[in-house]
PDB file of C-alpha atoms in Angstrom:
ATOM      1  CA  TYR A   1     111.134  67.758  20.270  1.00  0.00           C
ATOM      2  CA  ARG A   2     108.350  66.373  18.017  1.00  0.00           C
ATOM      3  CA  LEU A   3     110.618  63.077  17.469  1.00  0.00           C
ATOM      4  CA  ALA A   4     111.118  62.738  21.104  1.00  0.00           C
ATOM      5  CA  ARG A   5     107.425  63.025  21.937  1.00  0.00           C
ATOM      6  CA  ARG A   6     106.622  60.306  19.314  1.00  0.00           C
ATOM      7  CA  LEU A   7     109.124  58.165  20.811  1.00  0.00           C
ATOM      8  CA  LEU A   8     107.916  58.527  23.967  1.00  0.00           C
ATOM      9  CA  ARG A   9     104.373  57.371  22.354  1.00  0.00           C
ATOM     10  CA  HIS A  10     105.814  54.250  21.405  1.00  0.00           C
ATOM     11  CA  PRO A  11     105.590  51.164  23.773  1.00  0.00           C
ATOM     12  CA  ILE A  12     108.996  49.452  22.683  1.00  0.00           C
ATOM     13  CA  GLY A  13     110.812  52.756  22.699  1.00  0.00           C
ATOM     14  CA  VAL A  14     109.702  53.266  26.353  1.00  0.00           C
ATOM     15  CA  VAL A  15     110.626  50.240  27.238  1.00  0.00           C
ATOM     16  CA  GLY A  16     114.234  50.342  25.463  1.00  0.00           C
ATOM     17  CA  LEU A  17     114.738  54.028  27.280  1.00  0.00           C
ATOM     18  CA  THR A  18     113.882  52.757  30.606  1.00  0.00           C
ATOM     19  CA  MET A  19     116.336  49.727  30.265  1.00  0.00           C
ATOM     20  CA  VAL A  20     119.179  52.088  29.155  1.00  0.00           C
ATOM     21  CA  GLY A  21     118.246  54.940  31.504  1.00  0.00           C
ATOM     22  CA  LEU A  22     118.349  52.445  34.329  1.00  0.00           C
ATOM     23  CA  VAL A  23     121.911  51.477  33.338  1.00  0.00           C
ATOM     24  CA  VAL A  24     122.670  55.007  32.864  1.00  0.00           C
ATOM     25  CA  LEU A  25     121.615  56.191  35.991  1.00  0.00           C
ATOM     26  CA  ALA A  26     123.042  53.225  37.928  1.00  0.00           C
ATOM     27  CA  ALA A  27     126.425  54.260  36.211  1.00  0.00           C
ATOM     28  CA  VAL A  28     126.238  57.863  36.766  1.00  0.00           C
ATOM     29  CA  LEU A  29     125.677  57.596  40.712  1.00  0.00           C
ATOM     30  CA  ALA A  30     128.014  54.868  41.215  1.00  0.00           C
ATOM     31  CA  PRO A  31     130.269  57.004  43.031  1.00  0.00           C
ATOM     32  CA  TRP A  32     127.371  58.138  45.492  1.00  0.00           C
ATOM     33  CA  LEU A  33     125.497  54.724  45.817  1.00  0.00           C
ATOM     34  CA  SER A  34     126.578  52.666  49.046  1.00  0.00           C
ATOM     35  CA  LEU A  35     128.632  49.961  47.407  1.00  0.00           C
ATOM     36  CA  ALA A  36     131.895  48.267  48.138  1.00  0.00           C
ATOM     37  CA  ASP A  37     135.024  49.208  46.737  1.00  0.00           C
ATOM     38  CA  PRO A  38     135.040  47.070  43.051  1.00  0.00           C
ATOM     39  CA  ILE A  39     138.557  46.561  43.527  1.00  0.00           C
ATOM     40  CA  THR A  40     139.286  45.667  47.010  1.00  0.00           C
ATOM     41  CA  GLN A  41     140.027  42.270  47.248  1.00  0.00           C
ATOM     42  CA  SER A  42     139.032  39.765  50.468  1.00  0.00           C
ATOM     43  CA  LEU A  43     140.080  36.154  49.802  1.00  0.00           C
ATOM     44  CA  GLY A  44     138.234  35.069  52.934  1.00  0.00           C
ATOM     45  CA  ASP A  45     135.186  35.918  51.169  1.00  0.00           C
ATOM     46  CA  ARG A  46     135.867  34.290  47.546  1.00  0.00           C
ATOM     47  CA  LEU A  47     132.970  33.053  45.756  1.00  0.00           C
ATOM     48  CA  GLN A  48     130.396  34.096  48.160  1.00  0.00           C
ATOM     49  CA  PRO A  49     126.685  33.106  46.775  1.00  0.00           C
ATOM     50  CA  PRO A  50     124.519  36.109  46.756  1.00  0.00           C
ATOM     51  CA  SER A  51     123.103  36.915  50.619  1.00  0.00           C
ATOM     52  CA  ALA A  52     122.272  39.876  52.355  1.00  0.00           C
ATOM     53  CA  THR A  53     126.096  40.735  53.023  1.00  0.00           C
ATOM     54  CA  HIS A  54     126.688  40.526  49.178  1.00  0.00           C
ATOM     55  CA  LEU A  55     123.555  40.661  47.627  1.00  0.00           C
ATOM     56  CA  LEU A  56     125.308  39.467  44.136  1.00  0.00           C
ATOM     57  CA  GLY A  57     127.602  37.284  45.665  1.00  0.00           C
ATOM     58  CA  THR A  58     131.587  37.747  45.481  1.00  0.00           C
ATOM     59  CA  ASP A  59     134.365  36.722  42.481  1.00  0.00           C
ATOM     60  CA  THR A  60     137.189  34.783  42.668  1.00  0.00           C
ATOM     61  CA  LEU A  61     139.068  37.183  44.656  1.00  0.00           C
ATOM     62  CA  GLY A  62     136.250  37.995  46.977  1.00  0.00           C
ATOM     63  CA  ARG A  63     135.282  41.408  45.099  1.00  0.00           C
ATOM     64  CA  ASP A  64     131.436  42.439  45.648  1.00  0.00           C
ATOM     65  CA  LEU A  65     130.156  41.429  42.100  1.00  0.00           C
ATOM     66  CA  LEU A  66     127.213  43.985  42.659  1.00  0.00           C
ATOM     67  CA  SER A  67     129.838  47.176  42.715  1.00  0.00           C
ATOM     68  CA  ARG A  68     131.651  45.566  39.863  1.00  0.00           C
ATOM     69  CA  VAL A  69     128.628  45.088  37.830  1.00  0.00           C
ATOM     70  CA  VAL A  70     127.707  48.610  38.620  1.00  0.00           C
ATOM     71  CA  TRP A  71     130.885  50.262  38.020  1.00  0.00           C
ATOM     72  CA  GLY A  72     131.470  48.141  35.257  1.00  0.00           C
ATOM     73  CA  ALA A  73     128.662  49.750  33.284  1.00  0.00           C
ATOM     74  CA  ARG A  74     130.843  53.087  33.244  1.00  0.00           C
ATOM     75  CA  PRO A  75     133.456  51.989  30.696  1.00  0.00           C
ATOM     76  CA  THR A  76     130.849  49.884  28.642  1.00  0.00           C
ATOM     77  CA  LEU A  77     128.692  53.286  28.276  1.00  0.00           C
ATOM     78  CA  ALA A  78     131.540  55.774  28.046  1.00  0.00           C
ATOM     79  CA  ILE A  79     133.213  53.471  24.748  1.00  0.00           C
ATOM     80  CA  VAL A  80     129.670  53.555  23.294  1.00  0.00           C
ATOM     81  CA  ALA A  81     129.113  57.124  23.356  1.00  0.00           C
ATOM     82  CA  LEU A  82     132.661  57.783  22.562  1.00  0.00           C
ATOM     83  CA  VAL A  83     132.648  55.372  19.580  1.00  0.00           C
ATOM     84  CA  LEU A  84     129.353  56.867  17.962  1.00  0.00           C
ATOM     85  CA  LEU A  85     130.613  60.520  18.726  1.00  0.00           C
ATOM     86  CA  THR A  86     133.670  59.420  16.740  1.00  0.00           C
ATOM     87  CA  SER A  87     132.343  57.275  13.894  1.00  0.00           C
ATOM     88  CA  VAL A  88     129.219  58.782  13.007  1.00  0.00           C
ATOM     89  CA  PRO A  89     130.451  62.315  12.043  1.00  0.00           C
ATOM     90  CA  VAL A  90     133.210  60.737  10.210  1.00  0.00           C
ATOM     91  CA  GLY A  91     131.000  58.362   8.270  1.00  0.00           C
ATOM     92  CA  LEU A  92     128.592  61.310   7.500  1.00  0.00           C
ATOM     93  CA  LEU A  93     131.491  63.516   6.325  1.00  0.00           C
ATOM     94  CA  VAL A  94     132.732  60.735   4.218  1.00  0.00           C
ATOM     95  CA  GLY A  95     129.456  59.758   2.766  1.00  0.00           C
ATOM     96  CA  ALA A  96     127.998  62.958   2.288  1.00  0.00           C
ATOM     97  CA  ALA A  97     131.383  64.310   0.360  1.00  0.00           C
ATOM     98  CA  ALA A  98     131.276  61.209  -1.715  1.00  0.00           C
ATOM     99  CA  GLY A  99     127.404  61.581  -2.620  1.00  0.00           C
ATOM    100  CA  LEU A 100     127.645  65.238  -3.123  1.00  0.00           C
ATOM    101  CA  TRP A 101     130.866  65.732  -5.179  1.00  0.00           C
ATOM    102  CA  GLY A 102     130.936  62.299  -6.930  1.00  0.00           C
ATOM    103  CA  GLY A 103     133.551  61.493  -9.578  1.00  0.00           C
ATOM    104  CA  TRP A 104     136.905  60.094  -8.602  1.00  0.00           C
ATOM    105  CA  LEU A 105     136.683  61.318  -4.804  1.00  0.00           C
ATOM    106  CA  ASP A 106     133.426  59.086  -4.531  1.00  0.00           C
ATOM    107  CA  ALA A 107     134.927  55.967  -6.278  1.00  0.00           C
ATOM    108  CA  ALA A 108     138.231  56.294  -3.854  1.00  0.00           C
ATOM    109  CA  LEU A 109     136.212  57.063  -0.610  1.00  0.00           C
ATOM    110  CA  MET A 110     133.568  54.157  -1.093  1.00  0.00           C
ATOM    111  CA  ARG A 111     136.264  51.585  -2.169  1.00  0.00           C
ATOM    112  CA  LEU A 112     137.998  52.600   1.181  1.00  0.00           C
ATOM    113  CA  ALA A 113     134.830  52.094   2.945  1.00  0.00           C
ATOM    114  CA  ASP A 114     134.419  48.608   1.025  1.00  0.00           C
ATOM    115  CA  VAL A 115     138.095  47.605   2.360  1.00  0.00           C
ATOM    116  CA  PHE A 116     136.822  48.225   5.847  1.00  0.00           C
ATOM    117  CA  MET A 117     133.692  46.610   5.139  1.00  0.00           C
ATOM    118  CA  ALA A 118     135.053  43.531   3.795  1.00  0.00           C
ATOM    119  CA  PHE A 119     136.521  42.393   7.086  1.00  0.00           C
ATOM    120  CA  PRO A 120     134.287  41.160  10.034  1.00  0.00           C
ATOM    121  CA  ARG A 121     133.959  43.865  12.439  1.00  0.00           C
ATOM    122  CA  LEU A 122     134.741  42.029  15.618  1.00  0.00           C
ATOM    123  CA  ILE A 123     137.779  40.395  13.912  1.00  0.00           C
ATOM    124  CA  LEU A 124     139.169  43.797  12.859  1.00  0.00           C
ATOM    125  CA  ALA A 125     138.590  45.312  16.086  1.00  0.00           C
ATOM    126  CA  ILE A 126     140.663  42.691  17.830  1.00  0.00           C
ATOM    127  CA  ALA A 127     143.550  42.924  15.303  1.00  0.00           C
ATOM    128  CA  VAL A 128     143.773  46.995  15.669  1.00  0.00           C
ATOM    129  CA  ALA A 129     143.177  46.333  19.569  1.00  0.00           C
ATOM    130  CA  ALA A 130     145.938  43.609  19.831  1.00  0.00           C
ATOM    131  CA  THR A 131     148.470  45.796  18.109  1.00  0.00           C
ATOM    132  CA  LEU A 132     148.068  48.668  20.747  1.00  0.00           C
ATOM    133  CA  SER A 133     148.054  48.575  24.398  1.00  0.00           C
ATOM    134  CA  THR A 134     144.910  47.795  26.677  1.00  0.00           C
ATOM    135  CA  GLY A 135     142.850  50.511  27.848  1.00  0.00           C
ATOM    136  CA  LEU A 136     139.604  52.629  27.131  1.00  0.00           C
ATOM    137  CA  TRP A 137     140.849  54.813  24.272  1.00  0.00           C
ATOM    138  CA  THR A 138     142.389  51.666  22.641  1.00  0.00           C
ATOM    139  CA  ALA A 139     138.934  50.106  22.850  1.00  0.00           C
ATOM    140  CA  VAL A 140     137.554  53.277  21.301  1.00  0.00           C
ATOM    141  CA  ILE A 141     140.150  53.665  18.622  1.00  0.00           C
ATOM    142  CA  ALA A 142     139.655  49.686  17.547  1.00  0.00           C
ATOM    143  CA  ILE A 143     135.936  49.857  17.167  1.00  0.00           C
ATOM    144  CA  ALA A 144     135.822  53.148  15.890  1.00  0.00           C
ATOM    145  CA  VAL A 145     137.772  52.451  12.888  1.00  0.00           C
ATOM    146  CA  THR A 146     135.630  49.596  12.041  1.00  0.00           C
ATOM    147  CA  GLY A 147     132.348  51.680  12.582  1.00  0.00           C
ATOM    148  CA  TRP A 148     132.312  54.515  10.014  1.00  0.00           C
ATOM    149  CA  PRO A 149     131.802  52.646   6.817  1.00  0.00           C
ATOM    150  CA  PRO A 150     128.051  52.007   7.031  1.00  0.00           C
ATOM    151  CA  TYR A 151     127.158  55.273   8.102  1.00  0.00           C
ATOM    152  CA  ALA A 152     129.330  56.691   4.664  1.00  0.00           C
ATOM    153  CA  ARG A 153     127.264  54.170   2.587  1.00  0.00           C
ATOM    154  CA  VAL A 154     124.027  55.307   4.066  1.00  0.00           C
ATOM    155  CA  ALA A 155     124.784  58.916   3.690  1.00  0.00           C
ATOM    156  CA  ARG A 156     126.384  58.477   0.272  1.00  0.00           C
ATOM    157  CA  ALA A 157     123.036  56.876  -0.897  1.00  0.00           C
ATOM    158  CA  GLU A 158     120.906  59.383   0.560  1.00  0.00           C
ATOM    159  CA  ILE A 159     123.188  62.715  -0.991  1.00  0.00           C
ATOM    160  CA  ALA A 160     123.806  61.024  -4.415  1.00  0.00           C
ATOM    161  CA  ALA A 161     120.057  60.895  -4.861  1.00  0.00           C
ATOM    162  CA  LEU A 162     119.623  64.517  -4.152  1.00  0.00           C
ATOM    163  CA  ARG A 163     122.995  65.790  -6.169  1.00  0.00           C
ATOM    164  CA  ARG A 164     120.822  67.404  -8.856  1.00  0.00           C
ATOM    165  CA  ALA A 165     117.930  68.392  -6.462  1.00  0.00           C
ATOM    166  CA  GLU A 166     116.685  72.051  -7.274  1.00  0.00           C
ATOM    167  CA  PHE A 167     117.688  73.405  -3.693  1.00  0.00           C
ATOM    168  CA  ILE A 168     121.162  72.173  -4.571  1.00  0.00           C
ATOM    169  CA  GLN A 169     121.390  73.449  -7.636  1.00  0.00           C
ATOM    170  CA  ALA A 170     119.774  76.890  -6.571  1.00  0.00           C
ATOM    171  CA  ALA A 171     122.625  76.818  -3.722  1.00  0.00           C
ATOM    172  CA  LYS A 172     125.350  76.340  -6.263  1.00  0.00           C
ATOM    173  CA  ALA A 173     124.122  78.987  -8.421  1.00  0.00           C
ATOM    174  CA  LEU A 174     124.048  81.595  -5.603  1.00  0.00           C
ATOM    175  CA  GLY A 175     127.651  80.721  -5.252  1.00  0.00           C
ATOM    176  CA  ALA A 176     127.608  78.556  -2.341  1.00  0.00           C
ATOM    177  CA  SER A 177     131.205  76.864  -1.599  1.00  0.00           C
ATOM    178  CA  ARG A 178     131.583  73.435  -1.684  1.00  0.00           C
ATOM    179  CA  ALA A 179     132.147  73.246   2.294  1.00  0.00           C
ATOM    180  CA  ARG A 180     128.748  75.110   2.626  1.00  0.00           C
ATOM    181  CA  LEU A 181     127.023  72.911   0.450  1.00  0.00           C
ATOM    182  CA  LEU A 182     128.271  69.918   2.598  1.00  0.00           C
ATOM    183  CA  LEU A 183     127.893  71.499   5.836  1.00  0.00           C
ATOM    184  CA  ARG A 184     124.733  73.208   5.539  1.00  0.00           C
ATOM    185  CA  HIS A 185     122.980  71.664   3.035  1.00  0.00           C
ATOM    186  CA  ALA A 186     123.849  68.139   2.650  1.00  0.00           C
ATOM    187  CA  LEU A 187     124.526  66.883   6.246  1.00  0.00           C
ATOM    188  CA  PRO A 188     121.468  67.891   7.745  1.00  0.00           C
ATOM    189  CA  LEU A 189     119.706  65.403   5.639  1.00  0.00           C
ATOM    190  CA  CYS A 190     121.382  62.472   6.582  1.00  0.00           C
ATOM    191  CA  LEU A 191     120.863  63.379  10.559  1.00  0.00           C
ATOM    192  CA  PRO A 192     117.677  61.176  10.829  1.00  0.00           C
ATOM    193  CA  SER A 193     118.887  58.045   9.304  1.00  0.00           C
ATOM    194  CA  ALA A 194     122.201  58.675  11.467  1.00  0.00           C
ATOM    195  CA  VAL A 195     120.293  58.516  14.539  1.00  0.00           C
ATOM    196  CA  VAL A 196     118.348  55.662  13.750  1.00  0.00           C
ATOM    197  CA  ARG A 197     121.580  53.622  12.544  1.00  0.00           C
ATOM    198  CA  ALA A 198     123.592  54.625  15.759  1.00  0.00           C
ATOM    199  CA  ALA A 199     120.648  53.791  18.244  1.00  0.00           C
ATOM    200  CA  LEU A 200     120.928  50.197  16.220  1.00  0.00           C
ATOM    201  CA  ASP A 201     124.433  50.044  16.021  1.00  0.00           C
ATOM    202  CA  ALA A 202     125.115  50.516  19.987  1.00  0.00           C
ATOM    203  CA  PRO A 203     124.033  46.980  20.645  1.00  0.00           C
ATOM    204  CA  GLY A 204     126.813  45.679  18.266  1.00  0.00           C
ATOM    205  CA  ILE A 205     129.520  48.052  20.120  1.00  0.00           C
ATOM    206  CA  VAL A 206     128.358  46.580  23.565  1.00  0.00           C
ATOM    207  CA  LEU A 207     128.932  43.203  22.200  1.00  0.00           C
ATOM    208  CA  ILE A 208     132.481  44.286  20.699  1.00  0.00           C
ATOM    209  CA  VAL A 209     133.163  45.891  23.857  1.00  0.00           C
ATOM    210  CA  SER A 210     132.412  42.894  26.126  1.00  0.00           C
ATOM    211  CA  GLY A 211     134.217  40.377  23.661  1.00  0.00           C
ATOM    212  CA  LEU A 212     137.451  42.660  23.539  1.00  0.00           C
ATOM    213  CA  GLY A 213     137.365  42.435  27.556  1.00  0.00           C
ATOM    214  CA  PHE A 214     136.659  38.604  27.249  1.00  0.00           C
ATOM    215  CA  LEU A 215     139.928  38.015  25.379  1.00  0.00           C
ATOM    216  CA  GLY A 216     141.980  40.658  27.501  1.00  0.00           C
ATOM    217  CA  LEU A 217     141.891  43.468  25.167  1.00  0.00           C
ATOM    218  CA  GLY A 218     139.645  45.816  26.799  1.00  0.00           C
ATOM    219  CA  LEU A 219     140.584  47.740  30.190  1.00  0.00           C
ATOM    220  CA  PRO A 220     143.457  46.352  32.096  1.00  0.00           C
ATOM    221  CA  PRO A 221     142.599  44.692  35.439  1.00  0.00           C
ATOM    222  CA  PRO A 222     141.447  45.038  38.050  1.00  0.00           C
ATOM    223  CA  ALA A 223     139.166  47.666  36.552  1.00  0.00           C
ATOM    224  CA  PRO A 224     135.644  46.262  36.366  1.00  0.00           C
ATOM    225  CA  GLU A 225     134.686  45.225  33.134  1.00  0.00           C
ATOM    226  CA  TRP A 226     131.334  42.914  32.131  1.00  0.00           C
ATOM    227  CA  GLY A 227     133.389  41.153  29.236  1.00  0.00           C
ATOM    228  CA  ALA A 228     136.272  40.309  31.565  1.00  0.00           C
ATOM    229  CA  MET A 229     134.214  39.423  34.554  1.00  0.00           C
ATOM    230  CA  VAL A 230     132.304  36.686  32.062  1.00  0.00           C
ATOM    231  CA  ALA A 231     135.596  35.462  31.244  1.00  0.00           C
ATOM    232  CA  GLU A 232     136.821  35.120  35.154  1.00  0.00           C
ATOM    233  CA  GLY A 233     133.615  32.889  35.697  1.00  0.00           C
ATOM    234  CA  ARG A 234     133.867  31.044  32.786  1.00  0.00           C
ATOM    235  CA  ALA A 235     135.842  28.272  34.286  1.00  0.00           C
ATOM    236  CA  ILE A 236     133.593  28.129  37.285  1.00  0.00           C
ATOM    237  CA  VAL A 237     130.233  28.440  35.725  1.00  0.00           C
ATOM    238  CA  PHE A 238     128.577  25.043  37.405  1.00  0.00           C
ATOM    239  CA  GLU A 239     130.475  25.920  40.894  1.00  0.00           C
ATOM    240  CA  ALA A 240     129.747  29.641  40.986  1.00  0.00           C
ATOM    241  CA  TRP A 241     127.613  30.732  38.415  1.00  0.00           C
ATOM    242  CA  TRP A 242     126.757  34.217  39.557  1.00  0.00           C
ATOM    243  CA  VAL A 243     130.344  35.404  38.878  1.00  0.00           C
ATOM    244  CA  SER A 244     129.553  34.931  35.104  1.00  0.00           C
ATOM    245  CA  THR A 245     125.962  34.932  34.666  1.00  0.00           C
ATOM    246  CA  LEU A 246     125.380  38.348  36.109  1.00  0.00           C
ATOM    247  CA  PRO A 247     127.701  40.322  33.694  1.00  0.00           C
ATOM    248  CA  GLY A 248     126.215  38.431  31.042  1.00  0.00           C
ATOM    249  CA  VAL A 249     122.755  39.216  31.783  1.00  0.00           C
ATOM    250  CA  MET A 250     123.744  43.159  32.091  1.00  0.00           C
ATOM    251  CA  ILE A 251     125.295  42.861  28.891  1.00  0.00           C
ATOM    252  CA  LEU A 252     122.309  41.505  27.630  1.00  0.00           C
ATOM    253  CA  TRP A 253     120.181  43.712  29.042  1.00  0.00           C
ATOM    254  CA  LEU A 254     121.905  47.148  27.711  1.00  0.00           C
ATOM    255  CA  SER A 255     122.158  45.248  24.373  1.00  0.00           C
ATOM    256  CA  LEU A 256     118.413  44.791  24.240  1.00  0.00           C
ATOM    257  CA  GLY A 257     117.326  48.254  25.450  1.00  0.00           C
ATOM    258  CA  PHE A 258     119.493  49.818  22.553  1.00  0.00           C
ATOM    259  CA  ASN A 259     117.729  47.412  20.187  1.00  0.00           C
ATOM    260  CA  PHE A 260     114.324  48.231  21.308  1.00  0.00           C
ATOM    261  CA  VAL A 261     115.406  52.105  21.317  1.00  0.00           C
ATOM    262  CA  GLY A 262     116.690  51.562  17.926  1.00  0.00           C
ATOM    263  CA  ASP A 263     113.527  49.983  16.419  1.00  0.00           C
ATOM    264  CA  ALA A 264     111.306  52.297  17.830  1.00  0.00           C
ATOM    265  CA  LEU A 265     113.302  55.408  16.267  1.00  0.00           C
ATOM    266  CA  ARG A 266     113.096  53.562  12.955  1.00  0.00           C
ATOM    267  CA  ASP A 267     109.370  53.330  13.067  1.00  0.00           C
ATOM    268  CA  VAL A 268     109.179  56.904  14.247  1.00  0.00           C
ATOM    269  CA  VAL A 269     111.461  58.161  11.706  1.00  0.00           C
ATOM    270  CA  ASP A 270     110.040  56.135   8.554  1.00  0.00           C
ATOM    271  CA  PRO A 271     106.769  54.822   9.671  1.00  0.00           C
ATOM    272  CA  GLY A 272     106.780  53.079   6.306  1.00  0.00           C
ATOM    273  CA  VAL A 273     109.591  50.745   7.182  1.00  0.00           C
ATOM    274  CA  LYS A 274     108.882  47.355   8.745  1.00  0.00           C
TER     275      LYS A 274
END
């Protein structure tokens, strides 16, 4: 609660929350907004510029861009949320276990994390996605597989520094099991840094989701997805700039909003870090 109050007093944090909140609100309310069907084609209206009838214009198949941009926020936000809900707990468990127990388990888990971190995240996500069928869960798996190592490294460093702390030794002396030490004493210490890391990681996930969609490895057509929309309009960007520019602006908007929230959270959790 205090963290939320401090975040709301941070100017950049308020701006970031507003930017992300507007996208989330539009995505949640999309079924109830007076929007055209995002997948209905009308070849007679193809490549119409922004007008009173189509506020953001139409694409190469005559579909309303405003509707597709709004509906396209839903899979992007869903993938970001699912990736974080998957990679953050896995990374924290792996890192906390390695830092708390040490020894051969620490070496094995950290070498595994090093293997995943040795590859560029986007390239590894593309490789995973290319081996699976296109779809929302494919994107989640491809990004989550590459997303847990940074959380594990941070958690391991934090817990390793406290391995011989008095409260850990006291819990061991009282007969606390390894699982209790991990879940009750170690993991809570990693949560503040994990929350900050997740907020700063979200923009990268948005860009990877868009990159997979741009390459045709995201959601299958005709589902609206920002990266695929940018790819659709790249060949006609000078004749119909709105087709690719507007979804590109939304990618920038959401990524920038998450960045602002992450920067604000970092300042709130650890004011000494600049």
